[in-house]
Coordinates of C-alpha atoms in Angstrom, one line a residue:
Chain A
X24 CA -11.5 -33.7 14.6
X25 CA -14.9 -34.1 16.0
X26 CA -18.2 -34.9 14.4
X27 CA -19.6 -31.5 15.2
X28 CA -23.0 -30.4 14.7
X29 CA -24.4 -26.9 14.4
X30 CA -24.1 -25.1 17.7
X31 CA -26.9 -23.2 19.4
X32 CA -26.1 -19.6 18.5
X33 CA -24.5 -18.1 21.6
X34 CA -24.1 -14.4 22.0
X35 CA -20.4 -13.6 22.2
X36 CA -18.2 -10.8 21.1
X37 CA -18.1 -9.8 17.5
X38 CA -14.8 -10.7 15.7
X39 CA -14.0 -6.9 15.4
X40 CA -14.3 -6.6 19.3
X41 CA -12.4 -9.7 19.9
X42 CA -9.6 -8.5 17.6
X43 CA -9.6 -5.0 19.3
X44 CA -9.3 -6.5 22.7
X45 CA -6.4 -8.8 21.6
X46 CA -4.7 -5.7 20.1
X47 CA -5.2 -3.6 23.1
X48 CA -3.7 -6.4 25.3
X49 CA -0.6 -6.6 23.0
X50 CA -0.1 -3.0 22.2
X51 CA 1.5 -1.7 25.4
X52 CA 4.2 -4.5 25.6
X53 CA 4.9 -5.0 21.8
X54 CA 6.8 -1.9 20.6
X55 CA 6.6 -3.2 17.0
X56 CA 2.9 -2.5 16.9
X57 CA 1.4 0.7 15.8
X58 CA -2.4 1.0 15.7
X59 CA -3.6 3.2 12.8
X60 CA -7.3 4.2 12.9
X61 CA -9.5 5.9 10.4
X62 CA -12.2 7.3 12.7
X63 CA -13.8 3.9 12.9
X64 CA -15.1 4.3 16.4
X65 CA -13.9 0.9 17.3
X66 CA -11.5 2.3 19.9
X67 CA -14.0 4.6 21.5
X68 CA -14.1 4.2 25.3
X69 CA -10.9 2.0 25.2
X70 CA -8.1 3.1 27.6
X71 CA -5.3 3.8 25.2
X72 CA -3.0 5.5 27.7
X73 CA -0.6 2.5 28.1
X74 CA 0.5 3.0 24.4
X75 CA -1.0 6.3 23.4
X76 CA 1.9 7.3 21.0
X77 CA 1.3 4.1 19.0
X78 CA -2.4 4.7 18.5
X79 CA -2.9 7.3 15.7
X80 CA -6.3 8.3 14.3
X81 CA -5.6 9.5 10.8
X82 CA -9.1 10.5 10.2
X83 CA -11.3 9.5 7.3
X84 CA -8.5 8.9 4.9
X85 CA -8.1 5.3 3.8
X86 CA -5.5 5.8 1.0
X87 CA -3.4 7.8 3.4
X88 CA -3.8 5.0 6.0
X89 CA -2.4 2.3 3.7
X90 CA 0.5 4.5 2.5
X91 CA 1.4 5.7 6.0
X92 CA 1.4 2.1 7.1
X93 CA 3.7 1.1 4.3
X94 CA 6.1 3.9 5.4
X95 CA 6.0 2.7 9.0
X96 CA 6.4 -1.0 8.1
X97 CA 9.4 -0.1 5.9
X98 CA 10.8 1.6 9.1
X99 CA 10.5 -1.6 11.1
X100 CA 7.1 -1.3 12.7
X101 CA 4.1 -3.6 12.4
X102 CA 1.2 -1.4 11.6
X103 CA -2.3 -2.6 12.4
X104 CA -4.6 -0.6 10.2
X105 CA -8.3 -0.2 10.8
X106 CA -11.1 0.4 8.4
X107 CA -14.1 -1.2 6.9
X108 CA -13.5 -4.1 4.6
X109 CA -14.9 -2.5 1.5
X110 CA -12.9 0.6 2.1
X111 CA -9.7 -1.5 2.4
X112 CA -10.5 -3.6 -0.5
X113 CA -12.0 -1.2 -2.9
X114 CA -11.4 2.5 -2.0
X115 CA -7.8 2.0 -0.8
X116 CA -7.0 -0.9 -3.1
X117 CA -4.3 0.7 -5.1
X118 CA -2.4 1.7 -2.0
X119 CA -2.7 -1.8 -0.6
X120 CA -1.5 -3.2 -3.9
X121 CA 1.4 -0.9 -4.6
X122 CA 2.5 0.4 -1.3
X123 CA 1.9 -2.7 0.8
X124 CA 1.7 -5.9 -1.3
X125 CA 4.4 -4.9 -3.9
X126 CA 6.8 -4.2 -1.0
X127 CA 5.7 -7.3 0.9
X128 CA 5.4 -5.2 4.1
X129 CA 4.1 -6.6 7.4
X130 CA 1.0 -4.5 7.5
X131 CA -2.0 -6.1 9.1
X132 CA -5.3 -4.9 7.7
X133 CA -8.2 -5.3 10.2
X134 CA -11.1 -5.0 7.9
X135 CA -14.4 -4.8 9.8
X136 CA -18.0 -5.0 8.6
X137 CA -17.1 -7.6 6.0
X138 CA -19.5 -9.5 3.8
X139 CA -23.1 -8.6 4.6
X140 CA -22.5 -7.9 8.3
X141 CA -23.1 -4.1 7.7
X142 CA -26.7 -5.3 7.1
X143 CA -29.0 -2.3 6.6
X144 CA -26.1 0.1 6.1
X145 CA -26.6 -1.0 2.5
X146 CA -24.4 -1.9 -0.5
X147 CA -22.1 1.1 0.1
X148 CA -20.9 -0.7 3.3
X149 CA -21.1 -4.4 2.2
X150 CA -17.9 -6.0 1.1
X151 CA -18.7 -8.8 -1.3
X152 CA -15.6 -8.3 -3.5
X153 CA -12.8 -8.3 -0.8
X154 CA -11.8 -11.9 -1.0
X155 CA -11.5 -11.8 -4.8
X156 CA -9.6 -8.6 -4.6
X157 CA -7.2 -9.4 -1.8
X158 CA -6.5 -13.0 -2.8
X159 CA -5.4 -11.7 -6.3
X160 CA -2.6 -9.6 -4.7
X161 CA 0.8 -11.3 -4.5
X162 CA 2.3 -11.6 -1.1
X163 CA -1.1 -11.0 0.7
X164 CA -2.4 -13.5 3.2
X165 CA -6.1 -13.7 3.5
X166 CA -7.7 -14.7 6.8
X167 CA -11.4 -15.0 7.7
X168 CA -11.9 -15.8 11.4
X169 CA -15.0 -17.9 12.2
X170 CA -15.8 -16.8 15.9
X171 CA -14.3 -15.0 18.8
X172 CA -11.7 -17.6 19.6
X173 CA -10.5 -18.1 16.1
X174 CA -10.3 -14.3 15.7
X175 CA -8.1 -14.0 18.7
X176 CA -5.8 -16.8 17.7
X177 CA -5.5 -15.9 14.0
X178 CA -4.9 -12.3 14.7
X179 CA -2.0 -13.2 17.1
X180 CA -0.7 -15.6 14.5
X181 CA -0.9 -13.1 11.8
X182 CA 1.4 -10.7 13.6
X183 CA 4.2 -13.1 13.3
X184 CA 4.0 -13.5 9.6
X185 CA 6.6 -11.4 7.7
X186 CA 4.3 -10.1 5.1
X187 CA 0.9 -8.3 4.8
X188 CA -2.3 -10.0 6.2
X189 CA -6.0 -9.1 5.4
X190 CA -8.0 -10.0 8.4
X191 CA -11.7 -10.2 7.4
X192 CA -13.7 -9.3 10.5
X193 CA -17.5 -9.0 11.0
X194 CA -19.6 -6.4 12.6
X195 CA -21.9 -8.5 14.8
X196 CA -21.5 -11.2 17.3
X197 CA -21.7 -14.6 15.6
X198 CA -22.1 -18.1 17.1
X199 CA -19.1 -20.0 18.5
X200 CA -17.6 -22.9 16.6
X201 CA -18.8 -26.1 18.2
X202 CA -16.8 -27.5 21.1
X203 CA -14.1 -30.0 20.2
X204 CA -13.1 -28.3 16.9
X205 CA -9.4 -28.9 16.0
X206 CA -6.8 -26.2 17.0
X207 CA -6.9 -23.1 14.9
X208 CA -3.7 -22.8 12.9
X209 CA -3.2 -20.1 10.3
X210 CA -3.0 -21.6 6.8
X211 CA -4.5 -25.0 7.9
X212 CA -8.2 -26.1 7.2
X213 CA -10.0 -27.2 10.2
X214 CA -11.9 -30.5 9.6
X215 CA -15.1 -30.0 11.6
X216 CA -16.8 -33.2 10.5
X217 CA -16.0 -36.2 8.4
X218 CA -18.3 -38.0 6.0
X219 CA -17.7 -39.9 2.8
X220 CA -20.3 -38.7 0.4
X221 CA -19.7 -34.9 -0.1
X222 CA -17.5 -32.2 1.1
X223 CA -18.9 -28.8 2.4
X224 CA -16.1 -26.3 2.5
X225 CA -17.0 -23.1 4.2
X226 CA -15.5 -19.7 4.8
X227 CA -16.7 -17.2 7.3
X228 CA -18.8 -17.3 10.5
X229 CA -22.3 -17.9 9.1
X230 CA -21.2 -20.0 6.2
X231 CA -19.5 -22.5 8.6
X232 CA -22.7 -22.8 10.7
X233 CA -24.7 -23.0 7.5
X234 CA -22.5 -25.9 6.3
X235 CA -22.8 -27.7 9.7
X236 CA -26.6 -27.3 9.7
X237 CA -26.7 -28.6 6.1
X238 CA -24.6 -31.6 7.2
X239 CA -27.1 -32.2 9.9
X240 CA -29.9 -32.1 7.5
X241 CA -28.1 -34.4 5.0
X242 CA -27.3 -36.8 7.8
X243 CA -31.1 -37.1 8.5
X244 CA -31.4 -38.2 4.9
X245 CA -28.5 -40.7 5.1
X246 CA -25.9 -38.5 3.5
X247 CA -22.6 -38.2 5.2
X248 CA -20.9 -34.9 4.7
X249 CA -17.3 -33.6 5.5
X250 CA -17.4 -30.1 6.8
X251 CA -14.2 -28.0 6.3
X252 CA -13.6 -24.6 7.9
X253 CA -11.3 -22.8 5.5
X254 CA -10.5 -19.7 7.6
X255 CA -7.3 -19.1 5.5
X256 CA -8.3 -18.3 2.0
X257 CA -4.8 -17.5 1.0
X258 CA -2.5 -19.5 1.2
X259 CA -5.3 -22.1 0.8
X260 CA -4.6 -25.5 2.5
X261 CA -4.8 -27.4 -0.8
X262 CA -3.6 -30.6 0.8
X263 CA -6.5 -31.0 3.2
X264 CA -8.9 -29.7 0.4
X265 CA -7.6 -32.3 -2.1
X266 CA -7.8 -35.1 0.4
X267 CA -11.4 -34.4 1.1
X268 CA -12.2 -33.9 -2.6
X269 CA -10.6 -37.2 -3.5
X270 CA -12.5 -38.9 -0.6
X271 CA -15.9 -37.5 -1.5
X272 CA -15.7 -36.6 -5.3
X273 CA -17.6 -33.4 -4.8
X274 CA -17.1 -30.1 -3.0
X275 CA -19.7 -27.4 -2.3
X276 CA -18.3 -24.1 -1.2
X277 CA -20.2 -21.8 1.1
X278 CA -19.3 -18.1 1.5
X279 CA -20.5 -14.7 2.4
X280 CA -19.1 -13.1 -0.8
X281 CA -20.0 -12.6 -4.4
X282 CA -19.7 -15.9 -6.1
X283 CA -17.3 -14.5 -8.8
X284 CA -13.7 -14.7 -7.6
X285 CA -14.1 -15.4 -4.0
X286 CA -13.6 -18.5 -1.8
X287 CA -15.4 -20.8 -4.3
X288 CA -13.1 -19.5 -7.1
X289 CA -10.1 -20.3 -5.0
X290 CA -11.3 -23.8 -4.4
X291 CA -12.1 -24.3 -8.0
X292 CA -8.7 -23.2 -8.9
X293 CA -7.0 -25.4 -6.4
X294 CA -9.1 -28.4 -7.6
X295 CA -8.7 -27.8 -11.3
X296 CA -6.1 -30.4 -11.5
X297 CA -8.8 -33.0 -10.3
X298 CA -11.0 -33.1 -13.3
X299 CA -13.4 -35.7 -11.9
X300 CA -14.2 -33.7 -8.9
X301 CA -17.3 -31.6 -9.0
X302 CA -17.1 -28.1 -7.5
X303 CA -20.2 -26.1 -6.8
X304 CA -20.3 -22.7 -5.3
X305 CA -23.0 -21.4 -2.8
X306 CA -22.5 -17.7 -2.3
X307 CA -24.0 -14.3 -2.9
X308 CA -25.2 -13.8 -6.5
X309 CA -23.5 -10.9 -8.3
X310 CA -26.0 -8.3 -7.3
X311 CA -26.0 -5.3 -5.0
X312 CA -28.3 -5.4 -2.0
X313 CA -31.3 -3.2 -2.5
X314 CA -33.2 -3.5 0.7
X315 CA -32.8 -3.1 4.5
X316 CA -32.2 -6.1 6.7
X317 CA -29.7 -7.6 9.0
X318 CA -26.8 -9.8 8.1
X319 CA -28.8 -13.1 8.4
X320 CA -31.7 -11.6 6.4
X321 CA -29.4 -10.5 3.7
X322 CA -27.8 -14.0 3.6
X323 CA -31.1 -15.7 3.3
X324 CA -32.4 -13.3 0.7
X325 CA -29.1 -14.1 -1.3
X326 CA -29.8 -17.7 -1.1
X327 CA -26.9 -18.6 1.3
X328 CA -28.8 -21.0 3.5
X329 CA -28.3 -24.4 4.9
X330 CA -31.3 -25.9 2.9
X331 CA -29.8 -24.4 -0.3
X332 CA -26.6 -26.2 0.5
X333 CA -28.3 -29.5 1.3
X334 CA -30.4 -29.3 -1.8
X335 CA -27.3 -28.6 -3.9
X336 CA -25.7 -31.7 -2.3
X337 CA -28.7 -33.8 -3.2
X338 CA -28.7 -32.5 -6.7
X339 CA -25.0 -33.5 -7.2
X340 CA -25.5 -36.9 -5.6
X341 CA -28.6 -37.5 -7.6
X342 CA -30.5 -38.4 -4.5
Chain B
X222 CA 18.9 7.8 16.9
X223 CA 22.2 6.1 16.9
X224 CA 24.2 8.5 14.8
X225 CA 25.7 5.9 12.4
X226 CA 25.6 8.5 9.7
X227 CA 27.3 11.9 10.5
X228 CA 24.8 14.8 10.5
X229 CA 24.9 16.9 7.3
X230 CA 27.7 19.4 7.4
X231 CA 27.5 22.1 4.8
X232 CA 31.3 22.4 4.7
X233 CA 31.8 18.8 3.9
X234 CA 29.5 18.8 0.8
X235 CA 30.6 19.9 -2.5
X236 CA 30.3 23.5 -3.5
X237 CA 27.6 24.7 -5.8
X238 CA 30.0 24.7 -8.7
X239 CA 30.7 21.1 -8.3
X240 CA 27.0 20.3 -7.9
X241 CA 26.3 22.2 -11.2
X242 CA 28.9 20.1 -13.0
X243 CA 27.2 16.9 -11.4
X244 CA 23.8 18.2 -12.7
X245 CA 25.3 18.6 -16.2
X246 CA 26.5 15.0 -16.2
X247 CA 23.2 13.8 -14.9
X248 CA 21.5 15.6 -17.8
X249 CA 23.7 13.9 -20.2
X250 CA 22.9 10.5 -18.8
X251 CA 19.3 11.2 -19.0
X252 CA 19.6 12.1 -22.6
X253 CA 21.5 8.8 -23.1
X254 CA 18.7 6.8 -21.6
X255 CA 16.2 8.6 -23.7
X256 CA 18.3 7.6 -26.8
X257 CA 17.9 4.0 -25.8
X258 CA 15.5 1.5 -27.5
X259 CA 12.7 2.4 -25.0
X260 CA 13.2 6.1 -24.8
X261 CA 12.2 7.9 -21.5
X262 CA 10.4 10.5 -19.6
X263 CA 12.7 13.2 -20.6
X264 CA 10.9 16.4 -19.9
X265 CA 10.0 15.8 -16.2
X266 CA 13.4 14.2 -15.6
X267 CA 15.3 17.2 -16.9
X268 CA 13.1 19.6 -14.8
X269 CA 13.9 17.6 -11.7
X270 CA 17.7 17.6 -11.9
X271 CA 18.7 20.4 -9.6
X272 CA 16.0 19.4 -7.0
X273 CA 17.5 15.8 -6.9
X274 CA 21.1 17.2 -6.8
X275 CA 20.3 19.6 -4.0
X276 CA 18.7 16.7 -2.0
X277 CA 21.1 13.8 -2.7
X278 CA 24.4 15.9 -2.5
X279 CA 23.4 18.1 0.3
X280 CA 20.2 17.9 2.2
X281 CA 19.8 14.2 2.7
X282 CA 21.7 12.4 5.4
X283 CA 22.6 9.2 3.4
X284 CA 25.5 7.0 2.8
X285 CA 25.7 5.3 -0.6
X286 CA 27.9 2.6 0.9
X287 CA 25.1 1.8 3.4
X288 CA 21.8 2.4 1.5
X289 CA 19.9 0.5 4.2
X290 CA 21.3 2.4 7.2
X291 CA 18.4 2.6 9.7
X292 CA 19.4 6.2 10.5
X293 CA 19.3 7.5 7.0
X294 CA 16.9 10.2 5.7
X295 CA 14.3 9.0 3.3
X296 CA 13.4 10.3 -0.2
X297 CA 10.3 9.1 -2.1
X298 CA 10.2 10.2 -5.6
X299 CA 6.4 10.3 -5.9
X300 CA 6.6 11.4 -9.5
X301 CA 7.9 8.0 -10.4
X302 CA 8.1 9.0 -14.1
X303 CA 11.2 11.0 -13.1
X304 CA 12.8 7.5 -12.8
X305 CA 15.6 8.1 -15.2
X306 CA 16.4 11.4 -13.4
X307 CA 16.7 9.5 -10.2
X308 CA 18.8 6.7 -11.6
X309 CA 21.2 9.2 -13.1
X310 CA 21.5 11.0 -9.8
X311 CA 21.8 7.9 -7.7
X312 CA 24.7 6.8 -10.0
X313 CA 26.4 10.1 -9.8
X314 CA 26.0 9.9 -6.0
X315 CA 27.7 6.6 -6.0
X316 CA 24.9 4.2 -5.1
X317 CA 25.9 2.0 -8.1
X318 CA 28.3 2.3 -11.0
X319 CA 27.4 4.8 -13.8
X320 CA 27.9 2.0 -16.3
X321 CA 24.7 0.3 -15.0
X322 CA 22.6 3.0 -16.5
X323 CA 23.2 1.3 -19.8
X324 CA 20.9 -1.5 -18.5
X325 CA 17.9 1.0 -18.5
X326 CA 15.0 -0.4 -20.5
X327 CA 16.8 -3.6 -21.6
X328 CA 14.8 -6.8 -21.0
X329 CA 15.6 -8.4 -17.7
X330 CA 16.9 -5.3 -16.2
X331 CA 15.6 -3.8 -12.8
X332 CA 16.0 -0.3 -14.5
X333 CA 12.4 0.1 -15.7
X334 CA 10.7 3.4 -16.6
X335 CA 9.5 3.7 -13.0
X336 CA 11.8 3.1 -10.0
X337 CA 11.9 -0.3 -8.3
X338 CA 13.4 -0.8 -4.8
X339 CA 15.7 -3.5 -6.1
X340 CA 17.8 -0.6 -7.3
X341 CA 20.2 0.6 -4.6
X342 CA 19.0 4.0 -3.2
X343 CA 15.4 3.6 -4.3
X344 CA 13.2 3.6 -1.2
X345 CA 9.9 2.7 -2.6
X346 CA 8.4 1.8 -6.0
X347 CA 6.4 4.6 -7.4
X348 CA 4.8 5.5 -10.7
X349 CA 1.1 5.7 -10.0
X350 CA 0.8 9.2 -9.0
X351 CA -0.5 10.4 -5.6
X352 CA 1.1 7.7 -3.5
X353 CA 4.4 9.4 -2.3
X354 CA 3.1 11.9 0.2
X355 CA 1.3 9.2 2.3
X356 CA 4.4 7.1 2.2
X357 CA 6.6 10.0 3.3
X358 CA 4.1 10.6 6.1
X359 CA 4.5 7.1 7.2
X360 CA 8.3 7.3 7.3
X361 CA 8.0 10.7 9.2
X362 CA 5.6 9.1 11.7
X363 CA 8.1 6.2 12.2
X364 CA 10.9 8.6 12.9
X365 CA 8.9 10.5 15.4
X366 CA 7.9 7.2 17.2
X367 CA 11.6 6.3 17.2
X368 CA 12.5 9.7 18.6
X369 CA 14.9 9.9 15.8
X370 CA 15.9 13.0 13.8
X371 CA 15.5 11.3 10.5
X372 CA 13.8 13.4 7.9
X373 CA 11.4 12.3 5.2
X374 CA 11.4 14.0 1.8
X375 CA 8.9 13.5 -0.9
X376 CA 9.3 14.8 -4.5
X377 CA 6.0 15.3 -6.4
X378 CA 5.1 16.5 -9.9
X379 CA 2.7 19.4 -10.3
X380 CA 0.3 17.5 -12.5
X381 CA 0.2 14.9 -9.8
X382 CA -1.4 17.3 -7.5
X383 CA -4.7 16.7 -9.4
X384 CA -4.8 13.3 -7.6
X385 CA -7.1 13.6 -4.5
X386 CA -4.9 11.4 -2.4
X387 CA -2.2 14.1 -2.4
X388 CA -4.6 16.4 -0.4
X389 CA -5.8 13.7 1.8
X390 CA -2.2 13.0 2.9
X391 CA -1.5 16.8 2.9
X392 CA -4.2 17.3 5.6
X393 CA -3.2 14.4 7.6
X394 CA 0.5 15.4 7.7
X395 CA -0.2 18.9 9.0
X396 CA -2.7 17.6 11.5
X397 CA -0.1 15.2 12.8
X398 CA 2.4 18.2 13.1
X399 CA 5.1 16.4 11.2
X400 CA 7.9 18.9 10.9
X401 CA 10.3 16.1 9.9
X402 CA 8.4 15.9 6.6
X403 CA 9.4 18.0 3.6
X404 CA 7.8 17.9 0.2
X405 CA 9.1 19.4 -3.0
X406 CA 6.9 20.1 -6.1
X407 CA 8.6 20.1 -9.5
X408 CA 6.4 23.0 -10.8
X409 CA 7.2 22.8 -14.4
X410 CA 3.5 23.7 -15.2
X411 CA 3.1 21.1 -18.0
X412 CA 1.4 17.7 -18.1
X413 CA 0.9 15.3 -21.0
X414 CA -1.9 17.3 -22.8
X415 CA -0.8 20.7 -22.1
X416 CA -0.5 23.4 -19.3
X417 CA -1.6 22.4 -15.8
X418 CA -3.6 25.6 -15.5
X419 CA -5.5 24.7 -18.7
X420 CA -6.2 21.1 -17.6
X421 CA -7.0 21.5 -14.0
X422 CA -6.0 24.7 -12.3
X423 CA -3.5 24.5 -9.5
X424 CA -3.0 28.1 -8.7
X425 CA -2.7 29.8 -6.3
X426 CA -0.7 26.9 -5.4
X427 CA 1.3 28.3 -2.4
X428 CA -1.8 29.5 -0.9
X429 CA -3.4 26.2 -1.2
X430 CA -0.6 24.6 0.7
X431 CA -0.5 27.2 3.3
X432 CA -4.2 26.7 3.8
X433 CA -3.5 23.1 4.4
X434 CA -1.1 24.0 7.3
X435 CA 2.1 23.6 5.4
X436 CA 5.2 25.9 5.9
X437 CA 5.6 26.9 2.2
X438 CA 8.5 28.2 0.2
X439 CA 8.7 29.1 -3.4
X440 CA 12.0 28.9 -5.2
X441 CA 13.7 28.8 -8.6
X442 CA 13.9 25.0 -9.0
X443 CA 17.0 25.4 -11.2
X444 CA 19.0 27.5 -8.7
X445 CA 21.0 25.1 -6.6
X446 CA 21.9 27.8 -4.0
X447 CA 18.3 28.7 -3.5
X448 CA 17.3 25.0 -3.2
X449 CA 20.1 24.2 -0.8
X450 CA 19.2 27.1 1.3
X451 CA 15.5 26.3 1.6
X452 CA 16.1 22.5 2.1
X453 CA 18.6 23.4 4.9
X454 CA 16.3 26.0 6.6
X455 CA 15.1 24.8 10.0
X456 CA 11.6 23.5 9.8
X457 CA 8.8 25.5 11.4
X458 CA 8.0 23.5 14.6
X459 CA 4.9 21.5 14.2
X460 CA 4.4 22.0 10.6
X461 CA 5.5 20.1 7.5
X462 CA 7.5 22.0 4.9
X463 CA 6.5 22.5 1.3
X464 CA 9.0 23.7 -1.4
X465 CA 7.5 24.8 -4.6
X466 CA 10.3 24.6 -7.1
X467 CA 9.5 26.5 -10.2
X468 CA 11.1 24.6 -13.2
X469 CA 11.1 24.3 -16.8
X470 CA 10.1 21.0 -18.4
X471 CA 12.9 19.6 -20.6
X472 CA 15.3 22.1 -19.0
X473 CA 18.6 22.2 -20.9
X474 CA 17.3 21.0 -24.3
X475 CA 16.2 24.1 -26.3
X476 CA 14.2 22.0 -28.8
X477 CA 11.9 20.7 -26.1
X478 CA 12.2 23.1 -23.3
X479 CA 8.8 24.3 -22.0
X480 CA 6.8 22.1 -24.3
X481 CA 4.3 19.4 -23.3
X482 CA 5.5 17.0 -25.9
X483 CA 8.8 16.6 -24.0
X484 CA 6.9 14.3 -21.6
X485 CA 8.3 11.2 -23.2
X486 CA 10.8 10.8 -26.1
X487 CA 12.9 8.3 -27.8
X488 CA 15.7 10.3 -29.2
X489 CA 17.4 9.6 -32.5
X490 CA 21.1 9.6 -32.8
X491 CA 21.0 13.0 -34.3
X492 CA 18.6 14.3 -31.6
X493 CA 21.0 12.9 -29.0
X494 CA 24.0 14.8 -30.6
X495 CA 21.9 18.0 -30.7
X496 CA 20.9 17.5 -27.0
X497 CA 24.5 16.8 -25.9
X498 CA 25.9 19.9 -27.9
X499 CA 23.2 22.0 -26.2
X500 CA 24.0 20.7 -22.7
X501 CA 27.8 21.1 -23.2
X502 CA 27.3 24.7 -24.5
X503 CA 25.2 25.5 -21.5
X504 CA 27.8 24.1 -19.2
X505 CA 30.6 26.2 -20.8
X506 CA 28.4 29.3 -20.6
X507 CA 27.9 28.7 -16.9
X508 CA 31.7 28.2 -16.4
X509 CA 32.6 31.2 -18.4

């Protein structure tokens, strides 16, 4: 634990590139792995020759991707499937549900362009429903890496899980977590900062930095906030969450997802046995984007900002 | 491949007469399940019987004693509503005792209307149409990666071909050159509301599959010799195989044969008796 503050944004690799590099490192030596692509372009220019037979581009066919992955997994492989988050969670959902989750097969879904990271590509390419959808599926583990390092670690850890994993990746480079953050362990919330007045529980690259910035702003006003990085939405680390909730009495969730059914919903469910705890969600209101603009613009427009989180905290605390 | 299961040997499998008798018993058990409290998908199960018999008693390299053998061939019943046809066939083939079929539809039993992999011999849960071909494609890709001669079979309904996902997988399978993948269509020409050609036209069906790059056969789906021959034929290198099996929905039951209403039925005691009489008369005719 460190009393981390918001880091200066540093241009690093996007989570999708970090994941790809990790996969390309592992693919030649780990015979279990099969990389299934759907014409994403993520592997353009990558030297695939060391494991050429285990990279298969199935074309623009996301249902077939999930079904074929299930057949491969049932045959003993660990398929790592590649598509955009919204195509995994919406277009191919029934195959994910019935072919992968129902059979509890070790298919790892690398879902890029998640949240608003597709920016001006518009609402067809935004995925603001995927956490709600994926966490509803029995057997599915749902992971949202925060930066390049957590992406690398969580991807490698997810390969060792016996069941399916949804890995929610972004399109763009996002800032690193502050130095000194606790080790990244799948299924465990990282406590980035401790304070006794309120808990800010965040999920995703920008939400974590928004929460850290809000904590800085609150500190300037004498309010001490705990900041949690919940990179694993399912299974949720309810123990750490409840400890923080018990210590502070109020939890504000921050996410890059529609408010309905997402991370905030998961936290509210987990804390429903603590009736004296306030849970308040900051996320994208239930509306489709209708204008161009990058990821950060879209987030600000949706009201997912550090000052919105700080204002919410003050409202809850009556200060 | 390690060769734990012996390769199929046409001489070691039962003759067509024996398979015909097995098909007769399977039909009777389908009727029994349809006379249970829940009833069942009778029409599309009866049309499927010879297809499943030709596969499970001849074409498939399987061992009911070792249903999880890694060298086995895979069959995915994509038309999961043929579940009772599959259960009766698996029981006849020895995957589990025939007596277990009495569990069908009873509360707490794994024998639901659509197949569940808890049942020995069931590879994948199916029921939502348009999933099986992609699954079969995955099994075929895995066999190729393993440099194994395992084959992957998928049995689809014809109404199912109205699902777009079928054609997505069809294009990918031929592009991948998977000659270890064989699909069979139970072409009974009926779906719940009527004829397939009246609802959404499928013909010219064989031409469509050929255009998608599949090596395509058309056979009488109730002719065991024809089915066995085509399922044994060597695949065309680099192309998946399609067998369009022309069948009759409700086959063997004169009062529902060829009728859309045979899709699902709960038979009364009297209807069950009529059905059994018709099936036994047909068996006697075939033996005469």
